[in-house]
Structure formats: structure tokens, C-alpha cells
Amino acid sequence: MLAMYLPQLSLVILGLGPAVEEKPPEGWNGGVGFVSKEMIQTHCPPPATDIQILRCGPPPMNKAMAGHLEALGYTSQMQFKF
């Protein structure tokens, strides 16, 4: 629905958490496990002033994601945690 109003919006769901890693829901073809730097590089646009990475999840995941994003060159202004 958002894509209808914001065609420049990209939605990326990187994966399901480790709790469902062994048995993801039927029909799921996305990633499972922890989000890695490689997953971010593969699925997200490169760092740029006109992009925004939105991340949500439990505090340990957000902390790890922030570290990966910073290591890949994404500034704090390019990230939003909710």
C-alpha cells in the first residue's frame, strides 16, 4: 500500500529470528537467523544521503544492526530505529 504513494520506497525484510530458524512458516522464502553485514549489502541500497534504513526489533538485534550499518558506512542520520 505504501508503495502506491511512495514509489521510491523499498521494503526489505531480511529474515526471521533464530526462534523460528529451524522451522520457518510454510511458504517463507526469506532469510532466517541473525542479520549479517552481507545480508545488508545484498538487500539494502548503498549508503547515500537520500536513503533511510528503518530497523526494528529487540534491543540486541538493533545494537548489532547499528554496528553492521556503521561498519558499512551508514551514518546515524541514515538510520531510524523504532
PDB file of N, CA and C in Angstrom:
ATOM      1  N   MET A   1       0.812  -1.189   0.000  1.00  0.00           N
ATOM      2  CA  MET A   1       0.000   0.000   0.000  1.00  0.00           C
ATOM      3  C   MET A   1       0.859   1.258   0.000  1.00  0.00           C
ATOM      4  N   LEU A   2       1.907   1.297   0.840  1.00  0.00           N
ATOM      5  CA  LEU A   2       2.774   2.470   0.862  1.00  0.00           C
ATOM      6  C   LEU A   2       3.443   2.699  -0.482  1.00  0.00           C
ATOM      7  N   ALA A   3       3.801   1.620  -1.158  1.00  0.00           N
ATOM      8  CA  ALA A   3       4.478   1.746  -2.446  1.00  0.00           C
ATOM      9  C   ALA A   3       3.621   2.490  -3.461  1.00  0.00           C
ATOM     10  N   MET A   4       2.319   2.448  -3.293  1.00  0.00           N
ATOM     11  CA  MET A   4       1.425   3.162  -4.194  1.00  0.00           C
ATOM     12  C   MET A   4       1.631   4.673  -4.072  1.00  0.00           C
ATOM     13  N   TYR A   5       1.868   5.130  -2.852  1.00  0.00           N
ATOM     14  CA  TYR A   5       2.033   6.558  -2.593  1.00  0.00           C
ATOM     15  C   TYR A   5       3.491   7.000  -2.615  1.00  0.00           C
ATOM     16  N   LEU A   6       4.392   6.066  -2.363  1.00  0.00           N
ATOM     17  CA  LEU A   6       5.823   6.361  -2.324  1.00  0.00           C
ATOM     18  C   LEU A   6       6.563   5.371  -3.214  1.00  0.00           C
ATOM     19  N   PRO A   7       6.554   5.577  -4.528  1.00  0.00           N
ATOM     20  CA  PRO A   7       7.168   4.594  -5.426  1.00  0.00           C
ATOM     21  C   PRO A   7       8.665   4.408  -5.194  1.00  0.00           C
ATOM     22  N   GLN A   8       9.323   5.394  -4.582  1.00  0.00           N
ATOM     23  CA  GLN A   8      10.754   5.274  -4.322  1.00  0.00           C
ATOM     24  C   GLN A   8      11.041   4.440  -3.071  1.00  0.00           C
ATOM     25  N   LEU A   9      10.007   4.025  -2.359  1.00  0.00           N
ATOM     26  CA  LEU A   9      10.160   3.256  -1.131  1.00  0.00           C
ATOM     27  C   LEU A   9      10.510   1.808  -1.448  1.00  0.00           C
ATOM     28  N   SER A  10      11.537   1.309  -0.786  1.00  0.00           N
ATOM     29  CA  SER A  10      11.906  -0.103  -0.903  1.00  0.00           C
ATOM     30  C   SER A  10      11.640  -0.767   0.434  1.00  0.00           C
ATOM     31  N   LEU A  11      11.003  -1.905   0.414  1.00  0.00           N
ATOM     32  CA  LEU A  11      10.754  -2.654   1.636  1.00  0.00           C
ATOM     33  C   LEU A  11      11.564  -3.934   1.571  1.00  0.00           C
ATOM     34  N   VAL A  12      12.406  -4.114   2.564  1.00  0.00           N
ATOM     35  CA  VAL A  12      13.234  -5.307   2.628  1.00  0.00           C
ATOM     36  C   VAL A  12      13.037  -5.946   3.995  1.00  0.00           C
ATOM     37  N   ILE A  13      12.646  -7.194   4.004  1.00  0.00           N
ATOM     38  CA  ILE A  13      12.574  -7.960   5.243  1.00  0.00           C
ATOM     39  C   ILE A  13      13.718  -8.955   5.166  1.00  0.00           C
ATOM     40  N   LEU A  14      14.733  -8.741   6.000  1.00  0.00           N
ATOM     41  CA  LEU A  14      15.934  -9.543   5.876  1.00  0.00           C
ATOM     42  C   LEU A  14      15.781 -10.965   6.386  1.00  0.00           C
ATOM     43  N   GLY A  15      15.007 -11.180   7.420  1.00  0.00           N
ATOM     44  CA  GLY A  15      14.894 -12.553   7.879  1.00  0.00           C
ATOM     45  C   GLY A  15      14.087 -12.712   9.138  1.00  0.00           C
ATOM     46  N   LEU A  16      13.811 -13.952   9.430  1.00  0.00           N
ATOM     47  CA  LEU A  16      13.131 -14.324  10.658  1.00  0.00           C
ATOM     48  C   LEU A  16      14.185 -14.621  11.704  1.00  0.00           C
ATOM     49  N   GLY A  17      13.861 -14.375  12.953  1.00  0.00           N
ATOM     50  CA  GLY A  17      14.811 -14.581  14.036  1.00  0.00           C
ATOM     51  C   GLY A  17      15.139 -16.035  14.299  1.00  0.00           C
ATOM     52  N   PRO A  18      16.156 -16.253  15.137  1.00  0.00           N
ATOM     53  CA  PRO A  18      16.602 -17.616  15.433  1.00  0.00           C
ATOM     54  C   PRO A  18      15.526 -18.497  16.054  1.00  0.00           C
ATOM     55  N   ALA A  19      14.516 -17.900  16.680  1.00  0.00           N
ATOM     56  CA  ALA A  19      13.463 -18.702  17.309  1.00  0.00           C
ATOM     57  C   ALA A  19      12.709 -19.550  16.291  1.00  0.00           C
ATOM     58  N   VAL A  20      12.645 -19.102  15.048  1.00  0.00           N
ATOM     59  CA  VAL A  20      11.942 -19.871  14.011  1.00  0.00           C
ATOM     60  C   VAL A  20      12.905 -20.399  12.948  1.00  0.00           C
ATOM     61  N   GLU A  21      14.197 -20.300  13.233  1.00  0.00           N
ATOM     62  CA  GLU A  21      15.214 -20.695  12.252  1.00  0.00           C
ATOM     63  C   GLU A  21      15.071 -22.145  11.805  1.00  0.00           C
ATOM     64  N   GLU A  22      14.741 -23.036  12.732  1.00  0.00           N
ATOM     65  CA  GLU A  22      14.660 -24.452  12.381  1.00  0.00           C
ATOM     66  C   GLU A  22      13.386 -24.807  11.632  1.00  0.00           C
ATOM     67  N   LYS A  23      12.314 -24.034  11.825  1.00  0.00           N
ATOM     68  CA  LYS A  23      11.049 -24.349  11.162  1.00  0.00           C
ATOM     69  C   LYS A  23      10.327 -23.052  10.795  1.00  0.00           C
ATOM     70  N   PRO A  24      10.751 -22.410   9.704  1.00  0.00           N
ATOM     71  CA  PRO A  24      10.058 -21.189   9.285  1.00  0.00           C
ATOM     72  C   PRO A  24       8.639 -21.501   8.822  1.00  0.00           C
ATOM     73  N   PRO A  25       7.761 -20.501   8.810  1.00  0.00           N
ATOM     74  CA  PRO A  25       6.381 -20.733   8.369  1.00  0.00           C
ATOM     75  C   PRO A  25       6.331 -21.270   6.940  1.00  0.00           C
ATOM     76  N   GLU A  26       5.311 -22.042   6.656  1.00  0.00           N
ATOM     77  CA  GLU A  26       5.133 -22.598   5.318  1.00  0.00           C
ATOM     78  C   GLU A  26       5.077 -21.470   4.293  1.00  0.00           C
ATOM     79  N   GLY A  27       5.802 -21.623   3.209  1.00  0.00           N
ATOM     80  CA  GLY A  27       5.810 -20.628   2.144  1.00  0.00           C
ATOM     81  C   GLY A  27       6.850 -19.535   2.317  1.00  0.00           C
ATOM     82  N   TRP A  28       7.528 -19.483   3.462  1.00  0.00           N
ATOM     83  CA  TRP A  28       8.546 -18.452   3.689  1.00  0.00           C
ATOM     84  C   TRP A  28       9.770 -18.754   2.849  1.00  0.00           C
ATOM     85  N   ASN A  29      10.214 -17.783   2.048  1.00  0.00           N
ATOM     86  CA  ASN A  29      11.415 -17.998   1.234  1.00  0.00           C
ATOM     87  C   ASN A  29      12.472 -16.939   1.512  1.00  0.00           C
ATOM     88  N   GLY A  30      12.304 -16.207   2.602  1.00  0.00           N
ATOM     89  CA  GLY A  30      13.289 -15.204   3.000  1.00  0.00           C
ATOM     90  C   GLY A  30      14.356 -15.810   3.888  1.00  0.00           C
ATOM     91  N   GLY A  31      15.195 -14.960   4.405  1.00  0.00           N
ATOM     92  CA  GLY A  31      16.279 -15.408   5.257  1.00  0.00           C
ATOM     93  C   GLY A  31      15.802 -15.790   6.644  1.00  0.00           C
ATOM     94  N   VAL A  32      16.659 -16.492   7.355  1.00  0.00           N
ATOM     95  CA  VAL A  32      16.408 -16.840   8.751  1.00  0.00           C
ATOM     96  C   VAL A  32      17.702 -16.623   9.524  1.00  0.00           C
ATOM     97  N   GLY A  33      17.573 -16.407  10.812  1.00  0.00           N
ATOM     98  CA  GLY A  33      18.753 -16.222  11.648  1.00  0.00           C
ATOM     99  C   GLY A  33      19.079 -14.754  11.847  1.00  0.00           C
ATOM    100  N   PHE A  34      20.292 -14.503  12.304  1.00  0.00           N
ATOM    101  CA  PHE A  34      20.726 -13.145  12.598  1.00  0.00           C
ATOM    102  C   PHE A  34      21.042 -12.383  11.314  1.00  0.00           C
ATOM    103  N   VAL A  35      20.796 -11.083  11.332  1.00  0.00           N
ATOM    104  CA  VAL A  35      21.099 -10.233  10.179  1.00  0.00           C
ATOM    105  C   VAL A  35      22.602  -9.972  10.164  1.00  0.00           C
ATOM    106  N   SER A  36      23.236 -10.249   9.046  1.00  0.00           N
ATOM    107  CA  SER A  36      24.681 -10.065   8.907  1.00  0.00           C
ATOM    108  C   SER A  36      24.983  -8.863   8.013  1.00  0.00           C
ATOM    109  N   LYS A  37      26.235  -8.441   8.028  1.00  0.00           N
ATOM    110  CA  LYS A  37      26.654  -7.356   7.129  1.00  0.00           C
ATOM    111  C   LYS A  37      26.427  -7.755   5.674  1.00  0.00           C
ATOM    112  N   GLU A  38      26.666  -9.018   5.369  1.00  0.00           N
ATOM    113  CA  GLU A  38      26.488  -9.489   3.999  1.00  0.00           C
ATOM    114  C   GLU A  38      25.030  -9.390   3.559  1.00  0.00           C
ATOM    115  N   MET A  39      24.103  -9.703   4.463  1.00  0.00           N
ATOM    116  CA  MET A  39      22.671  -9.581   4.134  1.00  0.00           C
ATOM    117  C   MET A  39      22.321  -8.125   3.843  1.00  0.00           C
ATOM    118  N   ILE A  40      22.862  -7.221   4.652  1.00  0.00           N
ATOM    119  CA  ILE A  40      22.591  -5.794   4.451  1.00  0.00           C
ATOM    120  C   ILE A  40      23.127  -5.353   3.098  1.00  0.00           C
ATOM    121  N   GLN A  41      24.356  -5.743   2.777  1.00  0.00           N
ATOM    122  CA  GLN A  41      24.952  -5.362   1.489  1.00  0.00           C
ATOM    123  C   GLN A  41      24.161  -5.915   0.311  1.00  0.00           C
ATOM    124  N   THR A  42      23.631  -7.114   0.453  1.00  0.00           N
ATOM    125  CA  THR A  42      22.891  -7.754  -0.629  1.00  0.00           C
ATOM    126  C   THR A  42      21.517  -7.135  -0.847  1.00  0.00           C
ATOM    127  N   HIS A  43      20.830  -6.777   0.236  1.00  0.00           N
ATOM    128  CA  HIS A  43      19.427  -6.393   0.138  1.00  0.00           C
ATOM    129  C   HIS A  43      19.126  -4.909   0.306  1.00  0.00           C
ATOM    130  N   CYS A  44      20.069  -4.127   0.784  1.00  0.00           N
ATOM    131  CA  CYS A  44      19.816  -2.704   1.043  1.00  0.00           C
ATOM    132  C   CYS A  44      20.602  -1.835   0.067  1.00  0.00           C
ATOM    133  N   PRO A  45      20.102  -0.628  -0.186  1.00  0.00           N
ATOM    134  CA  PRO A  45      20.853   0.274  -1.058  1.00  0.00           C
ATOM    135  C   PRO A  45      22.146   0.706  -0.367  1.00  0.00           C
ATOM    136  N   PRO A  46      23.157   1.082  -1.131  1.00  0.00           N
ATOM    137  CA  PRO A  46      24.404   1.532  -0.507  1.00  0.00           C
ATOM    138  C   PRO A  46      24.187   2.845   0.243  1.00  0.00           C
ATOM    139  N   PRO A  47      25.077   3.168   1.176  1.00  0.00           N
ATOM    140  CA  PRO A  47      24.939   4.416   1.916  1.00  0.00           C
ATOM    141  C   PRO A  47      24.879   5.619   0.968  1.00  0.00           C
ATOM    142  N   ALA A  48      23.947   6.510   1.232  1.00  0.00           N
ATOM    143  CA  ALA A  48      23.787   7.741   0.454  1.00  0.00           C
ATOM    144  C   ALA A  48      22.958   8.708   1.286  1.00  0.00           C
ATOM    145  N   THR A  49      23.090   9.982   1.002  1.00  0.00           N
ATOM    146  CA  THR A  49      22.373  10.983   1.793  1.00  0.00           C
ATOM    147  C   THR A  49      20.867  10.924   1.590  1.00  0.00           C
ATOM    148  N   ASP A  50      20.412  10.301   0.516  1.00  0.00           N
ATOM    149  CA  ASP A  50      18.972  10.271   0.237  1.00  0.00           C
ATOM    150  C   ASP A  50      18.308   8.932   0.572  1.00  0.00           C
ATOM    151  N   ILE A  51      18.955   8.103   1.375  1.00  0.00           N
ATOM    152  CA  ILE A  51      18.332   6.842   1.788  1.00  0.00           C
ATOM    153  C   ILE A  51      18.150   6.830   3.301  1.00  0.00           C
ATOM    154  N   GLN A  52      17.231   6.003   3.754  1.00  0.00           N
ATOM    155  CA  GLN A  52      16.963   5.839   5.184  1.00  0.00           C
ATOM    156  C   GLN A  52      16.757   4.355   5.449  1.00  0.00           C
ATOM    157  N   ILE A  53      17.520   3.818   6.379  1.00  0.00           N
ATOM    158  CA  ILE A  53      17.367   2.429   6.793  1.00  0.00           C
ATOM    159  C   ILE A  53      16.513   2.433   8.056  1.00  0.00           C
ATOM    160  N   LEU A  54      15.367   1.768   8.004  1.00  0.00           N
ATOM    161  CA  LEU A  54      14.481   1.664   9.161  1.00  0.00           C
ATOM    162  C   LEU A  54      14.683   0.293   9.776  1.00  0.00           C
ATOM    163  N   ARG A  55      14.909   0.255  11.068  1.00  0.00           N
ATOM    164  CA  ARG A  55      15.133  -1.032  11.724  1.00  0.00           C
ATOM    165  C   ARG A  55      14.294  -1.126  12.990  1.00  0.00           C
ATOM    166  N   CYS A  56      13.775  -2.309  13.221  1.00  0.00           N
ATOM    167  CA  CYS A  56      13.028  -2.546  14.454  1.00  0.00           C
ATOM    168  C   CYS A  56      13.304  -3.971  14.903  1.00  0.00           C
ATOM    169  N   GLY A  57      13.168  -4.176  16.172  1.00  0.00           N
ATOM    170  CA  GLY A  57      13.416  -5.486  16.739  1.00  0.00           C
ATOM    171  C   GLY A  57      13.846  -5.348  18.182  1.00  0.00           C
ATOM    172  N   PRO A  58      14.212  -6.449  18.807  1.00  0.00           N
ATOM    173  CA  PRO A  58      14.647  -6.391  20.197  1.00  0.00           C
ATOM    174  C   PRO A  58      15.975  -5.635  20.319  1.00  0.00           C
ATOM    175  N   PRO A  59      16.266  -5.078  21.504  1.00  0.00           N
ATOM    176  CA  PRO A  59      17.491  -4.287  21.685  1.00  0.00           C
ATOM    177  C   PRO A  59      18.777  -4.961  21.204  1.00  0.00           C
ATOM    178  N   PRO A  60      19.017  -6.252  21.481  1.00  0.00           N
ATOM    179  CA  PRO A  60      20.266  -6.847  20.985  1.00  0.00           C
ATOM    180  C   PRO A  60      20.363  -6.826  19.452  1.00  0.00           C
ATOM    181  N   MET A  61      19.238  -7.045  18.775  1.00  0.00           N
ATOM    182  CA  MET A  61      19.250  -7.013  17.314  1.00  0.00           C
ATOM    183  C   MET A  61      19.540  -5.606  16.810  1.00  0.00           C
ATOM    184  N   ASN A  62      18.887  -4.612  17.413  1.00  0.00           N
ATOM    185  CA  ASN A  62      19.119  -3.239  16.990  1.00  0.00           C
ATOM    186  C   ASN A  62      20.564  -2.822  17.215  1.00  0.00           C
ATOM    187  N   LYS A  63      21.145  -3.253  18.327  1.00  0.00           N
ATOM    188  CA  LYS A  63      22.545  -2.924  18.610  1.00  0.00           C
ATOM    189  C   LYS A  63      23.464  -3.552  17.556  1.00  0.00           C
ATOM    190  N   ALA A  64      23.229  -4.812  17.242  1.00  0.00           N
ATOM    191  CA  ALA A  64      24.042  -5.493  16.227  1.00  0.00           C
ATOM    192  C   ALA A  64      23.863  -4.844  14.860  1.00  0.00           C
ATOM    193  N   MET A  65      22.615  -4.536  14.500  1.00  0.00           N
ATOM    194  CA  MET A  65      22.348  -3.895  13.201  1.00  0.00           C
ATOM    195  C   MET A  65      23.031  -2.538  13.109  1.00  0.00           C
ATOM    196  N   ALA A  66      22.967  -1.751  14.182  1.00  0.00           N
ATOM    197  CA  ALA A  66      23.612  -0.434  14.181  1.00  0.00           C
ATOM    198  C   ALA A  66      25.107  -0.590  13.935  1.00  0.00           C
ATOM    199  N   GLY A  67      25.719  -1.579  14.575  1.00  0.00           N
ATOM    200  CA  GLY A  67      27.148  -1.824  14.371  1.00  0.00           C
ATOM    201  C   GLY A  67      27.463  -2.216  12.938  1.00  0.00           C
ATOM    202  N   HIS A  68      26.663  -3.105  12.366  1.00  0.00           N
ATOM    203  CA  HIS A  68      26.869  -3.513  10.972  1.00  0.00           C
ATOM    204  C   HIS A  68      26.702  -2.319  10.035  1.00  0.00           C
ATOM    205  N   LEU A  69      25.639  -1.548  10.249  1.00  0.00           N
ATOM    206  CA  LEU A  69      25.370  -0.410   9.367  1.00  0.00           C
ATOM    207  C   LEU A  69      26.483   0.621   9.446  1.00  0.00           C
ATOM    208  N   GLU A  70      26.951   0.923  10.657  1.00  0.00           N
ATOM    209  CA  GLU A  70      28.055   1.875  10.809  1.00  0.00           C
ATOM    210  C   GLU A  70      29.314   1.358  10.116  1.00  0.00           C
ATOM    211  N   ALA A  71      29.609   0.064  10.277  1.00  0.00           N
ATOM    212  CA  ALA A  71      30.793  -0.522   9.637  1.00  0.00           C
ATOM    213  C   ALA A  71      30.707  -0.449   8.114  1.00  0.00           C
ATOM    214  N   LEU A  72      29.488  -0.454   7.584  1.00  0.00           N
ATOM    215  CA  LEU A  72      29.291  -0.393   6.131  1.00  0.00           C
ATOM    216  C   LEU A  72      29.201   1.044   5.613  1.00  0.00           C
ATOM    217  N   GLY A  73      29.298   2.026   6.513  1.00  0.00           N
ATOM    218  CA  GLY A  73      29.308   3.420   6.081  1.00  0.00           C
ATOM    219  C   GLY A  73      27.998   4.170   6.214  1.00  0.00           C
ATOM    220  N   TYR A  74      26.999   3.560   6.834  1.00  0.00           N
ATOM    221  CA  TYR A  74      25.723   4.244   7.048  1.00  0.00           C
ATOM    222  C   TYR A  74      25.852   5.117   8.295  1.00  0.00           C
ATOM    223  N   THR A  75      25.601   6.413   8.170  1.00  0.00           N
ATOM    224  CA  THR A  75      25.674   7.311   9.317  1.00  0.00           C
ATOM    225  C   THR A  75      24.423   7.162  10.177  1.00  0.00           C
ATOM    226  N   SER A  76      24.460   7.754  11.366  1.00  0.00           N
ATOM    227  CA  SER A  76      23.282   7.691  12.240  1.00  0.00           C
ATOM    228  C   SER A  76      22.099   8.424  11.612  1.00  0.00           C
ATOM    229  N   GLN A  77      22.362   9.422  10.766  1.00  0.00           N
ATOM    230  CA  GLN A  77      21.286  10.140  10.080  1.00  0.00           C
ATOM    231  C   GLN A  77      20.608   9.278   9.019  1.00  0.00           C
ATOM    232  N   MET A  78      21.260   8.222   8.580  1.00  0.00           N
ATOM    233  CA  MET A  78      20.691   7.324   7.570  1.00  0.00           C
ATOM    234  C   MET A  78      19.910   6.177   8.205  1.00  0.00           C
ATOM    235  N   GLN A  79      19.848   6.148   9.542  1.00  0.00           N
ATOM    236  CA  GLN A  79      19.192   5.055  10.254  1.00  0.00           C
ATOM    237  C   GLN A  79      18.070   5.589  11.135  1.00  0.00           C
ATOM    238  N   PHE A  80      17.013   4.822  11.246  1.00  0.00           N
ATOM    239  CA  PHE A  80      15.936   5.141  12.176  1.00  0.00           C
ATOM    240  C   PHE A  80      15.523   3.863  12.868  1.00  0.00           C
ATOM    241  N   LYS A  81      15.524   3.899  14.198  1.00  0.00           N
ATOM    242  CA  LYS A  81      15.131   2.735  14.997  1.00  0.00           C
ATOM    243  C   LYS A  81      13.752   2.995  15.587  1.00  0.00           C
ATOM    244  N   PHE A  82      12.864   2.018  15.441  1.00  0.00           N
ATOM    245  CA  PHE A  82      11.546   2.145  16.077  1.00  0.00           C
ATOM    246  C   PHE A  82      11.133   0.844  16.699  1.00  0.00           C
TER     247      PHE A  82
END
